[in-house]
XYZ file of N, CA, C and O in Angstrom:
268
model
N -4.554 -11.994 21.092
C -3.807 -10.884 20.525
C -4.663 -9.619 20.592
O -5.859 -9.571 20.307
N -3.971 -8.695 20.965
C -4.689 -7.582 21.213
C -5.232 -7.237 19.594
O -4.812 -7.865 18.623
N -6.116 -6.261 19.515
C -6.698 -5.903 18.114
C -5.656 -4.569 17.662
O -5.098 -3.780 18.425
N -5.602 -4.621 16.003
C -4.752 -3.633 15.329
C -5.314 -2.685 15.681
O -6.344 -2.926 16.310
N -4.907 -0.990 15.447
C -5.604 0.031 15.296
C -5.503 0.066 14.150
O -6.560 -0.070 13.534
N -4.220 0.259 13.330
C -3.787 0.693 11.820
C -2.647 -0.600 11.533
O -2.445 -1.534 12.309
N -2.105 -0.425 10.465
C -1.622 -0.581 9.414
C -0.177 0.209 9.192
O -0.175 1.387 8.838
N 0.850 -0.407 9.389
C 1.669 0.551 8.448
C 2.896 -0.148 7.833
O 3.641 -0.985 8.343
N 2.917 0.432 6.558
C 3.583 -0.270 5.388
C 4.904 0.728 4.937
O 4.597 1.809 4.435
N 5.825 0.528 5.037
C 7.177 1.131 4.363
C 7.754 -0.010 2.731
O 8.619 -0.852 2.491
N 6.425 0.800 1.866
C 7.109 -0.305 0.274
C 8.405 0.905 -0.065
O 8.432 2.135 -0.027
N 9.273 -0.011 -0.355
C 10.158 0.865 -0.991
C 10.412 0.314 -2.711
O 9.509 -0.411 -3.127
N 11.542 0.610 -3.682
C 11.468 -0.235 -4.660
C 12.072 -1.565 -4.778
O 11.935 -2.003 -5.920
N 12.740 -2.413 -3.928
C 12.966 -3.514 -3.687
C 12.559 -4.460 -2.654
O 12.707 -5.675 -2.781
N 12.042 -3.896 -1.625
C 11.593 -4.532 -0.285
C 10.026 -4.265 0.051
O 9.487 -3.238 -0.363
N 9.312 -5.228 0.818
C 7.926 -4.365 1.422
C 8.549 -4.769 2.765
O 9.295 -5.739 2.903
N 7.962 -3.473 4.276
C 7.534 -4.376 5.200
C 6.364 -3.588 5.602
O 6.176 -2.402 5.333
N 5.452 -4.513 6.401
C 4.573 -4.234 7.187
C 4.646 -4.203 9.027
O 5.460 -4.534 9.888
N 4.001 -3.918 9.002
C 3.342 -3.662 10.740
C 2.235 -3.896 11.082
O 1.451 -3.757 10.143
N 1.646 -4.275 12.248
C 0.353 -3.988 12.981
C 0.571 -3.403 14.159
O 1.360 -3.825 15.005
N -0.387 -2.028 14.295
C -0.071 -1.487 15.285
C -1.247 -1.437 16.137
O -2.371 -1.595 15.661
N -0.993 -1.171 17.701
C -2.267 -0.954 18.580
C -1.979 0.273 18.598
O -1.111 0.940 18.034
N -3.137 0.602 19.600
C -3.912 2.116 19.687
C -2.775 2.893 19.885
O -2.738 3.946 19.249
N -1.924 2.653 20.547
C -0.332 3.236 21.409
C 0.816 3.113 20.532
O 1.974 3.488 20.715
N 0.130 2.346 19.258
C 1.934 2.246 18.102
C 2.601 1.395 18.472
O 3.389 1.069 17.584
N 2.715 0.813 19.389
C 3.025 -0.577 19.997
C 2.749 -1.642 18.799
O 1.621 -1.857 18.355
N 4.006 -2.321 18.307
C 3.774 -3.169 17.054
C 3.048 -4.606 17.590
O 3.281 -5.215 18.634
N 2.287 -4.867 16.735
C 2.028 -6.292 17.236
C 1.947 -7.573 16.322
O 1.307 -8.614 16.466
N 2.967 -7.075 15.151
C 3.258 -8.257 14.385
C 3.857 -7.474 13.191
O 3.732 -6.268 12.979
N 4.551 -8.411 12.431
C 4.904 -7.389 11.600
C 5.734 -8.773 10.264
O 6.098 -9.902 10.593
N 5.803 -8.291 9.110
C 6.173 -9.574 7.855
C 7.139 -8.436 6.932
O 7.107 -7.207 7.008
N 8.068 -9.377 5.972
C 8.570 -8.720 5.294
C 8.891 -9.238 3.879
O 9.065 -10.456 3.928
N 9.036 -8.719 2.584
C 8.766 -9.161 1.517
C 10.066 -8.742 0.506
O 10.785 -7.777 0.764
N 10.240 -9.512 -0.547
C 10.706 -9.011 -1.786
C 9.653 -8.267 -2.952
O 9.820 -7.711 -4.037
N 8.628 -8.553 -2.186
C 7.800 -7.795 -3.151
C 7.474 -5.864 -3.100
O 6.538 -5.188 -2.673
N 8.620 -5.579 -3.687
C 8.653 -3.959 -3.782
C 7.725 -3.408 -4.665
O 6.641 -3.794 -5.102
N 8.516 -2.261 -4.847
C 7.627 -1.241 -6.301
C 7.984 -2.127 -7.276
O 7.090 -2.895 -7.632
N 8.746 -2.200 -7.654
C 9.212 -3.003 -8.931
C 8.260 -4.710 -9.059
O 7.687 -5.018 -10.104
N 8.261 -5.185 -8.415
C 7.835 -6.120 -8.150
C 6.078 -6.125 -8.381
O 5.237 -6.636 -9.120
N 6.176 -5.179 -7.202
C 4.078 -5.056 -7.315
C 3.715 -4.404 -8.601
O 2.540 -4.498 -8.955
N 4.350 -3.917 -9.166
C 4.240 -2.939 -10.802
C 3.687 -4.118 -11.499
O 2.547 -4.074 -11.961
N 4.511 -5.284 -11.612
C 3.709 -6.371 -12.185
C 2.918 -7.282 -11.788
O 2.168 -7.849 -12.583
N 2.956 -7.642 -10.206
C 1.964 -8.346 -9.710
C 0.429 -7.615 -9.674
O -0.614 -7.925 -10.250
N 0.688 -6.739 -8.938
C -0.570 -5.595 -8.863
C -0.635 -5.290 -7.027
O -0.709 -6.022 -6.041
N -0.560 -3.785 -7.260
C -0.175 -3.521 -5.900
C -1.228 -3.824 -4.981
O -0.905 -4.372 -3.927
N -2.277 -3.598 -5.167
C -3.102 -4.046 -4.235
C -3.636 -5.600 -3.928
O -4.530 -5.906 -3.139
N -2.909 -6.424 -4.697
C -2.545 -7.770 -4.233
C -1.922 -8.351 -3.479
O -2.350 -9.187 -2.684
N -0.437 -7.874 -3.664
C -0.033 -7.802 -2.739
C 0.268 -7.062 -1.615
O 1.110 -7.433 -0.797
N -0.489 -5.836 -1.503
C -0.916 -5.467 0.054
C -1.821 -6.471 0.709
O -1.488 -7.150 1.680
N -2.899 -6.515 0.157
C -3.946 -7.555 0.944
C -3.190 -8.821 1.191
O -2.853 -9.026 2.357
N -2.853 -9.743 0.239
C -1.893 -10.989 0.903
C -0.856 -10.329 2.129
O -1.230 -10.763 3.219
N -0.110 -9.752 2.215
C 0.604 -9.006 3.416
C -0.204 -8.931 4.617
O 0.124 -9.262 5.756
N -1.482 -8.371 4.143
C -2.496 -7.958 5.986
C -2.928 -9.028 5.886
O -3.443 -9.418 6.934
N -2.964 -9.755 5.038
C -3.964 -11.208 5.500
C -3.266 -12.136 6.418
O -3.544 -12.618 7.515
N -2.088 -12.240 5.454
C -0.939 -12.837 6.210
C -0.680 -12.500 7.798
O -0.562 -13.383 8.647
N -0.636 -11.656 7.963
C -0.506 -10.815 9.143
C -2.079 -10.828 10.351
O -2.191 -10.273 11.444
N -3.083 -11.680 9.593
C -4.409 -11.727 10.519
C -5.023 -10.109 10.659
O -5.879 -9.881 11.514
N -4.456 -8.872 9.641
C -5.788 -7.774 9.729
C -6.922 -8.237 9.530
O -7.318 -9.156 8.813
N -7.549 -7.374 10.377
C -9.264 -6.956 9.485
C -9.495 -6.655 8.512
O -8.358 -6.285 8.219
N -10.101 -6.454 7.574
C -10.305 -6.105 6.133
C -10.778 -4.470 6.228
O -10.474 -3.756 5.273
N -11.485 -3.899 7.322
C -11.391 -3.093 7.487
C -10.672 -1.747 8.022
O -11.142 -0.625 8.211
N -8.661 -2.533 8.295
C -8.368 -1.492 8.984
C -7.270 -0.737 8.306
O -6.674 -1.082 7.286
N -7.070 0.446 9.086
C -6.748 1.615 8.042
C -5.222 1.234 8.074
O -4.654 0.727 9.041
N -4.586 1.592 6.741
C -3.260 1.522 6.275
C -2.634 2.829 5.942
O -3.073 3.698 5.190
N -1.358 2.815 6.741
C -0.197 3.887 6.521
C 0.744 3.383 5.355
O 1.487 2.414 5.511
N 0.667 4.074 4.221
C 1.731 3.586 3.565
C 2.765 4.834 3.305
O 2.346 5.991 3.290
N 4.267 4.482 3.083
C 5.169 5.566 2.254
C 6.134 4.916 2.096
O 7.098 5.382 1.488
């Protein structure tokens, strides 16, 4: 698999999804969740972002688009 460049995340308040993108925006995997705003408010949002990129095989180091 080619390597991510970034990250990009569309949480809205009922849904998450993610992406992995290469250098070109070209997706190269991508997951989708019930875990929204509402949702991560009580889980804790940055929990479930990381389970999402993990899930997804990111690096721990790569950069995330979120809105």
């Amino acid at each position: 698999m080619t390597q991510p460049a970034a990250a990009a995340v569309d949480w809205g308040t009922s849904s998450f999804r993610a992406w992995l993108l290469d250098g070109d925006g070209k997706v190269l995997a991508g997951a989708r969740s019930s875990d929204g705003m509402q949702v991560a408010r009580e889980k804790g949002f940055e929990p479930v972002l990381e389970a999402a990129l993990a899930g997804l095989g990111a690096p721990g180091d790569l950069p995330v688009i979120v809105c």
